[in-house]
Coordinates of N, CA and C and ligand atoms in Angstrom, one line a residue:
M1 N 0.8 -1.2 0.0 CA 0.0 0.0 0.0 C 0.9 1.2 0.0
R2 N 0.4 2.3 -0.8 CA 1.1 3.5 -0.7 C 0.1 4.6 -0.3
I3 N 0.5 5.4 0.6 CA -0.3 6.5 1.1 C 0.4 7.8 0.9
D4 N -0.3 8.7 0.2 CA 0.2 10.1 -0.1 C -0.7 11.1 0.7
I5 N 0.0 11.8 1.7 CA -0.8 12.7 2.5 C -0.5 14.1 2.1
I6 N -1.5 14.9 1.8 CA -1.4 16.3 1.4 C -1.9 17.2 2.6
S7 N -1.1 18.1 2.9 CA -1.4 19.0 4.1 C -0.7 20.3 4.0
V8 N -1.2 21.3 4.7 CA -0.4 22.6 4.8 C 0.5 22.5 6.0
V9 N 0.3 21.6 6.9 CA 1.2 21.4 8.1 C 1.6 20.0 8.3
P10 N 2.3 19.4 7.3 CA 2.6 18.0 7.4 C 3.5 17.6 8.6
D11 N 4.2 18.6 9.2 CA 5.1 18.3 10.3 C 4.2 17.9 11.6
L12 N 3.0 18.4 11.5 CA 2.0 18.1 12.6 C 1.8 16.6 12.9
M13 N 2.0 15.8 11.8 CA 1.7 14.4 12.0 C 2.8 13.4 11.7
R14 N 4.0 13.9 11.5 CA 5.1 13.0 11.2 C 5.4 12.0 12.3
S15 N 5.4 12.4 13.6 CA 5.8 11.6 14.7 C 5.0 10.3 14.8
P16 N 3.7 10.3 14.7 CA 3.0 9.0 14.8 C 3.5 7.9 13.8
F17 N 4.0 8.4 12.7 CA 4.5 7.4 11.7 C 5.9 6.9 11.9
E18 N 6.6 7.6 13.0 CA 8.0 7.3 13.2 C 8.2 6.4 14.4
G19 N 7.2 5.7 14.8 CA 7.4 4.8 15.9 C 6.4 3.6 15.9
S20 N 6.6 2.6 16.7 CA 5.7 1.5 16.9 C 5.3 0.8 15.6
I21 N 4.1 0.5 15.5 CA 3.6 -0.4 14.4 C 3.7 0.3 13.0
M22 N 3.4 1.6 13.0 CA 3.4 2.3 11.7 C 4.8 2.4 11.2
K23 N 5.8 2.5 12.0 CA 7.2 2.5 11.6 C 7.6 1.1 11.1
R24 N 7.2 0.1 11.9 CA 7.6 -1.2 11.6 C 7.0 -1.6 10.2
A25 N 5.8 -1.2 9.9 CA 5.2 -1.5 8.6 C 5.9 -0.9 7.5
Q26 N 6.4 0.3 7.7 CA 7.2 1.0 6.6 C 8.5 0.4 6.5
D27 N 9.2 0.0 7.6 CA 10.5 -0.6 7.5 C 10.4 -2.0 6.8
A28 N 9.3 -2.7 7.0 CA 9.1 -4.0 6.3 C 8.6 -3.8 4.9
K29 N 8.5 -2.5 4.4 CA 8.1 -2.2 3.0 C 6.6 -2.7 2.8
L30 N 5.8 -2.8 3.8 CA 4.4 -3.2 3.6 C 3.6 -2.0 3.3
V31 N 4.1 -0.8 3.7 CA 3.4 0.4 3.3 C 4.5 1.5 3.1
E32 N 4.1 2.4 2.2 CA 5.0 3.6 1.9 C 4.1 4.8 2.2
V33 N 4.7 5.7 3.0 CA 3.9 6.9 3.4 C 4.7 8.1 2.9
H34 N 4.1 9.0 2.1 CA 4.7 10.2 1.6 C 3.9 11.4 2.0
F35 N 4.6 12.4 2.5 CA 3.9 13.7 2.9 C 4.2 14.7 1.9
H36 N 3.2 15.5 1.6 CA 3.3 16.6 0.6 C 2.8 17.9 1.2
N37 N 3.7 18.9 1.2 CA 3.3 20.2 1.7 C 2.7 21.0 0.6
L38 N 1.4 21.3 0.8 CA 0.6 22.0 -0.2 C 1.4 23.3 -0.7
R39 N 2.1 23.9 0.2 CA 2.9 25.1 -0.2 C 3.9 24.9 -1.2
D40 N 4.3 23.6 -1.4 CA 5.3 23.3 -2.4 C 4.7 23.3 -3.8
Y41 N 3.3 23.4 -3.9 CA 2.6 23.2 -5.1 C 1.9 24.5 -5.6
T42 N 2.2 25.6 -4.9 CA 1.6 26.9 -5.3 C 2.5 27.6 -6.2
T43 N 1.9 28.3 -7.2 CA 2.6 29.1 -8.1 C 2.6 30.6 -7.6
N44 N 1.9 30.8 -6.6 CA 1.7 32.1 -6.0 C 3.0 32.6 -5.4
N45 N 3.4 33.9 -5.6 CA 4.7 34.4 -5.1 C 4.8 34.4 -3.6
Y46 N 3.7 34.5 -2.9 CA 3.7 34.5 -1.5 C 3.4 33.1 -0.9
K47 N 3.5 32.1 -1.7 CA 3.2 30.7 -1.3 C 1.9 30.6 -0.6
Q48 N 0.9 31.4 -1.1 CA -0.4 31.4 -0.4 C -1.2 30.2 -0.9
V49 N -1.8 29.5 0.0 CA -2.6 28.3 -0.3 C -4.1 28.5 0.1
D50 N -4.4 29.6 0.8 CA -5.7 29.8 1.2 C -6.2 31.2 0.9
D51 N -7.5 31.4 0.9 CA -8.0 32.8 0.6 C -9.4 32.9 1.3
Y52 N -9.9 34.2 1.2 CA -11.2 34.5 1.9 C -12.3 33.8 1.1
P53 N -13.3 33.4 1.9 CA -14.5 32.7 1.2 C -15.3 33.7 0.4
Y54 N -15.7 33.3 -0.8 CA -16.6 34.2 -1.6 C -17.9 34.3 -0.8
G55 N -18.5 35.4 -0.8 CA -19.7 35.7 -0.1 C -19.5 36.0 1.3
G56 N -18.3 36.1 1.8 CA -17.9 36.5 3.1 C -18.1 35.4 4.1
G57 N -17.8 35.7 5.4 CA -17.9 34.7 6.4 C -16.5 34.5 7.1
A58 N -16.5 33.8 8.2 CA -15.3 33.6 9.0 C -14.4 32.6 8.4
G59 N -13.1 32.7 8.6 CA -12.1 31.7 8.2 C -11.7 31.7 6.8
M60 N -10.6 31.0 6.5 CA -10.0 30.9 5.2 C -10.3 29.6 4.6
V61 N -10.2 29.5 3.2 CA -10.6 28.3 2.5 C -9.3 27.9 1.7
L62 N -9.0 26.7 1.7 CA -7.9 26.2 0.9 C -8.2 26.3 -0.6
M63 N -7.3 26.8 -1.4 CA -7.6 27.1 -2.8 C -7.5 25.8 -3.6
I64 N -8.2 25.8 -4.7 CA -8.2 24.6 -5.6 C -6.8 24.4 -6.3
E65 N -6.2 25.4 -6.8 CA -5.1 25.3 -7.7 C -3.9 24.4 -7.1
P66 N -3.3 24.7 -5.9 CA -2.2 23.9 -5.5 C -2.7 22.5 -5.2
I67 N -3.9 22.3 -4.8 CA -4.4 20.9 -4.5 C -4.5 20.1 -5.9
D68 N -5.0 20.8 -6.9 CA -5.1 20.2 -8.2 C -3.7 19.8 -8.7
T69 N -2.8 20.8 -8.6 CA -1.4 20.5 -9.1 C -0.8 19.3 -8.4
C70 N -0.9 19.3 -7.1 CA -0.4 18.1 -6.3 C -1.0 16.8 -6.7
I71 N -2.4 16.8 -6.7 CA -3.1 15.5 -7.0 C -2.8 15.1 -8.4
S72 N -2.7 16.0 -9.4 CA -2.5 15.7 -10.8 C -1.1 15.1 -10.9
E73 N -0.1 15.7 -10.2 CA 1.3 15.2 -10.3 C 1.3 13.7 -9.8
L74 N 0.6 13.5 -8.6 CA 0.6 12.1 -8.1 C -0.1 11.1 -9.1
K75 N -1.2 11.6 -9.6 CA -2.0 10.7 -10.5 C -1.2 10.4 -11.8
A76 N -0.3 11.4 -12.2 CA 0.4 11.1 -13.4 C 1.5 10.0 -13.2
A77 N 1.9 9.8 -12.0 CA 2.9 8.8 -11.7 C 2.4 7.4 -11.5
R78 N 1.1 7.3 -11.0 CA 0.5 6.0 -10.7 C -1.0 6.2 -10.6
D79 N -1.7 5.0 -10.6 CA -3.1 5.1 -10.4 C -3.5 5.1 -8.9
Y80 N -4.5 5.7 -8.5 CA -5.0 5.7 -7.1 C -6.4 5.1 -7.0
D81 N -6.6 4.4 -5.9 CA -7.9 3.7 -5.7 C -8.8 4.7 -5.0
A82 N -8.3 5.7 -4.3 CA -9.1 6.6 -3.5 C -8.4 7.9 -3.3
V83 N -9.2 9.0 -3.3 CA -8.8 10.3 -2.8 C -9.7 10.6 -1.7
I84 N -9.1 10.5 -0.5 CA -9.9 10.7 0.8 C -9.7 12.1 1.3
Y85 N -10.8 12.7 1.6 CA -10.8 14.1 2.2 C -11.2 13.9 3.6
M86 N -10.3 14.4 4.5 CA -10.6 14.3 6.0 C -11.4 15.5 6.4
T87 N -12.6 15.3 6.8 CA -13.5 16.4 7.1 C -14.5 16.0 8.2
P88 N -14.9 16.9 9.1 CA -15.8 16.5 10.2 C -17.2 16.2 9.6
D89 N -17.5 16.6 8.4 CA -18.8 16.3 7.8 C -18.8 15.0 6.9
G90 N -17.7 14.3 7.0 CA -17.6 13.1 6.3 C -18.2 11.9 7.0
E91 N -18.1 10.7 6.3 CA -18.6 9.5 6.9 C -17.8 9.1 8.1
V92 N -18.4 8.8 9.2 CA -17.6 8.5 10.4 C -16.8 7.2 10.3
L93 N -15.6 7.2 10.6 CA -14.7 6.1 10.5 C -15.1 5.0 11.5
N94 N -15.1 3.7 11.1 CA -15.3 2.6 12.0 C -14.5 1.5 11.5
Q95 N -14.5 0.3 12.2 CA -13.6 -0.8 11.9 C -13.9 -1.3 10.5
S96 N -15.2 -1.4 10.2 CA -15.6 -1.9 8.9 C -15.0 -1.1 7.7
K97 N -15.1 0.2 7.9 CA -14.6 1.2 6.9 C -13.0 1.0 6.8
A98 N -12.4 0.9 8.0 CA -10.9 0.7 8.0 C -10.6 -0.6 7.3
N99 N -11.3 -1.7 7.5 CA -11.0 -2.9 6.8 C -11.1 -2.8 5.3
Q100 N -12.1 -2.1 4.9 CA -12.3 -1.9 3.4 C -11.2 -1.1 2.8
L101 N -10.8 0.0 3.5 CA -9.8 0.9 2.9 C -8.4 0.2 3.0
S102 N -8.2 -0.7 4.0 CA -6.9 -1.3 4.1 C -6.6 -2.2 2.9
L103 N -7.6 -2.6 2.2 CA -7.4 -3.5 1.0 C -7.0 -2.7 -0.2
M104 N -6.9 -1.4 -0.2 CA -6.6 -0.6 -1.3 C -5.1 -0.6 -1.6
G105 N -4.8 -0.3 -2.9 CA -3.3 -0.2 -3.3 C -2.8 1.1 -2.9
N106 N -3.1 2.1 -3.7 CA -2.6 3.5 -3.5 C -3.7 4.4 -3.1
I107 N -3.5 5.2 -2.1 CA -4.5 6.2 -1.7 C -3.9 7.6 -1.5
I108 N -4.7 8.6 -1.7 CA -4.3 10.0 -1.4 C -5.2 10.4 -0.2
V109 N -4.6 11.0 0.8 CA -5.4 11.5 1.9 C -5.1 13.0 2.0
L110 N -6.2 13.8 1.8 CA -6.1 15.2 1.8 C -6.6 15.8 3.1
C111 N -5.8 16.6 3.8 CA -6.2 17.1 5.1 C -6.7 18.5 4.9
G112 N -7.9 18.8 5.4 CA -8.5 20.1 5.4 C -7.8 20.9 6.5
H113 N -7.9 22.2 6.4 CA -7.4 23.1 7.4 C -8.3 24.4 7.3
Y114 N -8.2 25.2 8.3 CA -9.0 26.4 8.3 C -10.5 26.1 8.2
K115 N -11.2 26.7 7.2 CA -12.6 26.4 7.1 C -12.8 25.3 6.1
G116 N -11.8 24.6 5.6 CA -12.0 23.5 4.7 C -11.4 23.9 3.3
V117 N -11.8 23.1 2.3 CA -11.3 23.3 0.9 C -12.4 23.9 0.0
D118 N -12.0 24.5 -1.0 CA -13.0 24.9 -2.1 C -13.8 23.7 -2.5
Q119 N -15.1 23.9 -2.5 CA -16.0 22.8 -2.8 C -15.7 22.1 -4.1
R120 N -15.1 22.8 -5.0 CA -14.8 22.2 -6.3 C -13.7 21.1 -6.2
V121 N -12.9 21.2 -5.2 CA -11.9 20.1 -4.9 C -12.7 18.8 -4.6
R122 N -13.7 19.0 -3.7 CA -14.5 17.8 -3.3 C -15.3 17.3 -4.5
D123 N -15.8 18.2 -5.3 CA -16.6 17.7 -6.5 C -15.8 17.0 -7.5
L124 N -14.6 17.5 -7.7 CA -13.8 17.1 -8.9 C -12.8 15.9 -8.5
F125 N -12.2 15.9 -7.3 CA -11.1 15.0 -7.1 C -11.4 14.0 -6.0
V126 N -12.3 14.3 -5.0 CA -12.4 13.5 -3.8 C -13.4 12.3 -4.1
T127 N -12.9 11.1 -3.7 CA -13.8 9.9 -3.9 C -14.4 9.5 -2.5
H128 N -13.8 9.8 -1.4 CA -14.3 9.4 -0.1 C -14.1 10.6 0.9
E129 N -15.1 10.8 1.7 CA -14.9 11.9 2.8 C -15.1 11.2 4.1
I130 N -14.1 11.4 5.0 CA -14.0 10.7 6.2 C -13.8 11.6 7.4
S131 N -14.6 11.3 8.5 CA -14.5 12.0 9.8 C -14.1 11.0 10.8
I132 N -13.4 11.4 11.9 CA -13.1 10.4 12.9 C -14.0 10.6 14.1
G133 N -15.1 11.4 14.0 CA -16.0 11.4 15.2 C -16.7 12.8 15.2
D134 N -17.7 12.9 16.0 CA -18.5 14.1 16.1 C -18.0 15.1 17.0
Y135 N -16.9 15.7 16.6 CA -16.3 16.8 17.4 C -15.3 17.5 16.3
V136 N -15.0 18.7 16.6 CA -14.2 19.4 15.6 C -12.7 19.6 16.0
L137 N -11.8 19.2 15.1 CA -10.4 19.4 15.2 C -10.0 20.6 14.4
S138 N -8.8 21.1 14.7 CA -8.3 22.3 14.0 C -8.0 22.0 12.6
G139 N -7.7 20.8 12.3 CA -7.4 20.4 10.9 C -7.5 18.9 10.7
G140 N -7.3 18.4 9.5 CA -7.5 17.0 9.3 C -6.3 16.2 9.6
E141 N -5.2 16.8 10.0 CA -3.9 16.1 10.1 C -4.0 15.0 11.2
L142 N -4.4 15.3 12.4 CA -4.5 14.3 13.4 C -5.5 13.2 13.0
A143 N -6.5 13.6 12.4 CA -7.5 12.6 11.9 C -6.9 11.7 10.9
A144 N -6.1 12.3 10.0 CA -5.4 11.5 8.9 C -4.5 10.5 9.6
A145 N -3.8 10.9 10.6 CA -2.8 10.0 11.3 C -3.6 8.8 12.0
V146 N -4.8 9.2 12.5 CA -5.7 8.1 13.1 C -6.1 7.2 12.0
L147 N -6.6 7.7 10.9 CA -7.1 6.9 9.8 C -5.9 5.9 9.3
C148 N -4.7 6.5 9.1 CA -3.6 5.7 8.6 C -3.3 4.6 9.6
D149 N -3.2 4.9 10.9 CA -2.9 3.9 11.9 C -3.9 2.8 11.8
S150 N -5.2 3.1 11.7 CA -6.3 2.1 11.7 C -6.1 1.2 10.5
L151 N -5.7 1.8 9.3 CA -5.5 1.0 8.1 C -4.2 0.1 8.1
I152 N -3.1 0.8 8.5 CA -1.8 0.1 8.4 C -1.8 -1.1 9.2
R153 N -2.3 -1.1 10.4 CA -2.2 -2.3 11.3 C -3.0 -3.5 10.7
L154 N -3.9 -3.2 9.8 CA -4.7 -4.3 9.1 C -4.1 -4.9 7.9
I155 N -3.0 -4.3 7.4 CA -2.3 -4.8 6.2 C -1.7 -6.1 6.6
P156 N -2.0 -7.2 5.8 CA -1.5 -8.5 6.2 C 0.1 -8.5 6.3
G157 N 0.5 -9.0 7.4 CA 2.0 -9.1 7.7 C 2.4 -8.0 8.6
V158 N 1.6 -7.0 8.8 CA 2.1 -5.9 9.7 C 2.1 -6.3 11.2
L159 N 1.1 -7.0 11.6 CA 1.0 -7.4 13.0 C 1.5 -8.9 13.0
G160 N 2.3 -9.2 14.0 CA 2.7 -10.6 14.2 C 1.5 -11.4 14.8
N161 N 1.7 -12.7 14.9 CA 0.6 -13.5 15.3 C 0.1 -13.1 16.7
E162 N 1.0 -12.8 17.6 CA 0.6 -12.5 19.0 C -0.2 -11.2 19.1
T163 N 0.0 -10.3 18.2 CA -0.7 -9.0 18.2 C -1.8 -8.9 17.2
S164 N -2.2 -10.1 16.6 CA -3.1 -10.1 15.5 C -4.3 -9.2 15.7
A165 N -4.6 -8.5 14.6 CA -5.7 -7.5 14.5 C -7.0 -8.3 14.8
L166 N -7.0 -9.6 14.5 CA -8.2 -10.4 14.7 C -8.8 -10.4 16.1
T167 N -7.9 -10.1 17.0 CA -8.3 -10.1 18.4 C -8.5 -8.7 19.0
D168 N -8.4 -7.7 18.1 CA -8.7 -6.3 18.5 C -10.2 -6.1 18.9
S169 N -10.4 -5.1 19.7 CA -11.8 -4.7 19.9 C -12.4 -4.3 18.6
F170 N -13.7 -4.5 18.4 CA -14.4 -4.2 17.2 C -14.3 -5.1 16.0
Q171 N -13.1 -5.8 16.0 CA -12.8 -6.6 14.8 C -13.9 -7.7 14.6
D172 N -14.4 -8.3 15.7 CA -15.4 -9.3 15.5 C -16.8 -8.7 16.0
G173 N -16.8 -7.4 16.1 CA -18.1 -6.7 16.5 C -18.2 -6.6 18.0
L174 N -17.2 -7.1 18.7 CA -17.3 -7.0 20.2 C -16.1 -6.3 20.7
L175 N -16.2 -5.8 22.0 CA -15.0 -5.2 22.6 C -14.1 -6.3 23.1
A176 N -12.8 -6.0 23.3 CA -11.9 -7.0 23.7 C -12.1 -7.4 25.2
P177 N -11.8 -8.7 25.5 CA -11.9 -9.1 26.9 C -10.7 -8.5 27.7
P178 N -10.8 -8.6 29.1 CA -9.7 -8.1 29.9 C -8.4 -8.9 29.7
V179 N -7.3 -8.3 29.9 CA -6.0 -9.1 29.9 C -5.2 -8.9 31.2
Y180 N -4.4 -9.8 31.5 CA -3.6 -9.8 32.7 C -2.2 -10.3 32.4
T181 N -1.2 -9.8 33.2 CA 0.1 -10.4 33.1 C 0.7 -10.6 34.5
R182 N 1.9 -11.1 34.6 CA 2.5 -11.4 35.9 C 2.6 -10.1 36.8
P183 N 2.5 -10.3 38.1 CA 2.4 -11.5 38.8 C 0.9 -12.0 38.9
A184 N 0.7 -13.2 39.1 CA -0.7 -13.8 39.2 C -1.4 -13.3 40.5
D185 N -0.6 -13.0 41.5 CA -1.1 -12.4 42.7 C -0.4 -11.1 43.0
Y186 N -1.2 -10.0 43.0 CA -0.6 -8.7 43.3 C -1.3 -8.1 44.5
N187 N -0.6 -8.2 45.6 CA -1.1 -7.8 46.9 C -2.5 -8.4 47.2
G188 N -2.6 -9.6 46.8 CA -3.9 -10.3 47.1 C -4.9 -10.2 46.0
H189 N -4.6 -9.4 45.0 CA -5.5 -9.3 43.8 C -5.1 -10.3 42.8
Q190 N -6.0 -11.3 42.6 CA -5.7 -12.5 41.8 C -6.1 -12.3 40.3
V191 N -5.3 -12.9 39.5 CA -5.7 -13.1 38.1 C -6.8 -14.2 38.0
P192 N -7.8 -14.1 37.2 CA -8.8 -15.2 37.1 C -8.1 -16.5 36.9
E193 N -8.5 -17.5 37.7 CA -7.9 -18.8 37.7 C -7.8 -19.5 36.4
I194 N -8.8 -19.3 35.6 CA -8.9 -20.0 34.3 C -7.7 -19.6 33.4
L195 N -7.2 -18.4 33.5 CA -6.1 -17.9 32.6 C -4.8 -18.6 33.0
T196 N -4.7 -19.1 34.2 CA -3.4 -19.8 34.6 C -3.6 -21.3 34.5
S197 N -4.8 -21.8 34.0 CA -5.1 -23.2 34.1 C -4.3 -24.0 33.0
G198 N -4.0 -23.3 31.9 CA -3.4 -24.0 30.7 C -4.4 -24.7 29.8
N199 N -5.6 -24.5 30.1 CA -6.7 -25.1 29.4 C -7.2 -24.2 28.3
T200 N -6.6 -24.3 27.1 CA -6.8 -23.3 26.0 C -8.3 -23.2 25.6
P201 N -9.0 -24.3 25.4 CA -10.5 -24.2 25.0 C -11.2 -23.4 26.1
K202 N -10.9 -23.7 27.3 CA -11.6 -23.0 28.4 C -11.3 -21.5 28.5
V203 N -10.0 -21.2 28.2 CA -9.6 -19.8 28.2 C -10.3 -19.1 27.1
E204 N -10.4 -19.7 25.9 CA -11.1 -19.1 24.7 C -12.6 -18.9 25.1
A205 N -13.2 -19.9 25.7 CA -14.6 -19.7 26.0 C -14.8 -18.6 27.0
W206 N -13.9 -18.5 28.0 CA -13.9 -17.4 29.0 C -13.8 -16.1 28.3
R207 N -12.9 -16.0 27.4 CA -12.6 -14.7 26.7 C -13.9 -14.2 25.9
E208 N -14.5 -15.2 25.2 CA -15.7 -14.9 24.4 C -16.8 -14.4 25.3
E209 N -16.9 -15.1 26.5 CA -18.0 -14.7 27.4 C -17.7 -13.3 28.0
Q210 N -16.5 -13.1 28.3 CA -16.1 -11.7 28.8 C -16.3 -10.6 27.8
A211 N -16.0 -10.9 26.6 CA -16.1 -9.9 25.5 C -17.6 -9.6 25.3
L212 N -18.4 -10.6 25.4 CA -19.9 -10.4 25.2 C -20.4 -9.5 26.4
K213 N -20.0 -9.9 27.6 CA -20.4 -9.3 28.8 C -20.0 -7.8 28.8
I214 N -18.8 -7.5 28.5 CA -18.3 -6.2 28.5 C -18.9 -5.3 27.4
T215 N -19.2 -5.9 26.2 CA -19.9 -5.2 25.2 C -21.3 -4.9 25.6
Q216 N -21.9 -5.9 26.2 CA -23.3 -5.6 26.7 C -23.3 -4.5 27.7
S217 N -22.3 -4.4 28.6 CA -22.4 -3.4 29.6 C -21.9 -2.0 29.1
K218 N -20.8 -2.0 28.3 CA -20.3 -0.7 27.9 C -20.8 -0.1 26.6
R219 N -21.1 -1.0 25.6 CA -21.5 -0.6 24.3 C -22.6 -1.5 23.7
P220 N -23.8 -1.5 24.4 CA -24.9 -2.4 24.0 C -25.3 -2.1 22.5
D221 N -25.0 -0.8 22.0 CA -25.4 -0.5 20.6 C -24.7 -1.4 19.6
L222 N -23.5 -1.9 20.0 CA -22.7 -2.8 19.1 C -23.4 -4.1 18.8
L223 N -24.3 -4.5 19.8 CA -24.9 -5.8 19.7 C -26.2 -5.8 18.9
D224 N -26.7 -4.5 18.6 CA -28.0 -4.4 17.9 C -28.0 -4.9 16.5
Ligands
LIG301 CL1 -11.4 14.5 9.6 N1 -11.2 16.9 10.5 C1 -11.5 17.9 11.4 N2 -11.1 19.1 11.2 N3 -12.2 17.7 12.5 C2 -12.6 16.4 12.7 C3 -12.4 15.4 11.8 C4 -11.7 15.7 10.7 N4 -13.0 14.3 12.3 C5 -13.5 14.6 13.4 N5 -13.3 15.9 13.7

């Protein structure tokens, strides 16, 4: 998978890609991530990428020209399966959407900033609009990092067997069961006996039962 991220402040999101699983996935060549600073694509003498909205109103709007130049350059080099615009009025991200997008080859992720982008960008270039929840962030950068993390961990080979995405919360429609590690007794607080029994089928049955119980109590909406 190749991900091209377009932003006016790409430095805002570099660090999440430089550690842990997202770094490991890039080191293993399972994903390539490229950042593009919109300012590098402007022909404007002042490197201006935003302007006042027609008709007035608060905030600035990202202009179509540098975005068009950047996307066109990328598309001239290879085919893309999706051009995703990060926006609070997009479709809310969930595990099923992440699974779908993780199967794609090359994607462009466009981060909005200020009041958003000229509507013609959305009409002409964007194939998917994604939000990460019903609250407003200052820009799409942190949301793009969240989206990429959710996709990259799902690429086959990125997670080892012990950390398999198959046991993540949401992956089977349920929240994950509780986990414990040593010591088995911490100041009298015991690990559930079944987990130290060595009886794998019983452990599995216990985990399923716990997952169901926790989902019922914390997120009954997931069971509907
Ligand atoms: Cl994708 N962008 C912004 N600016 N705010 C958000 C969001 C995206 N998702 C939730 N809030």
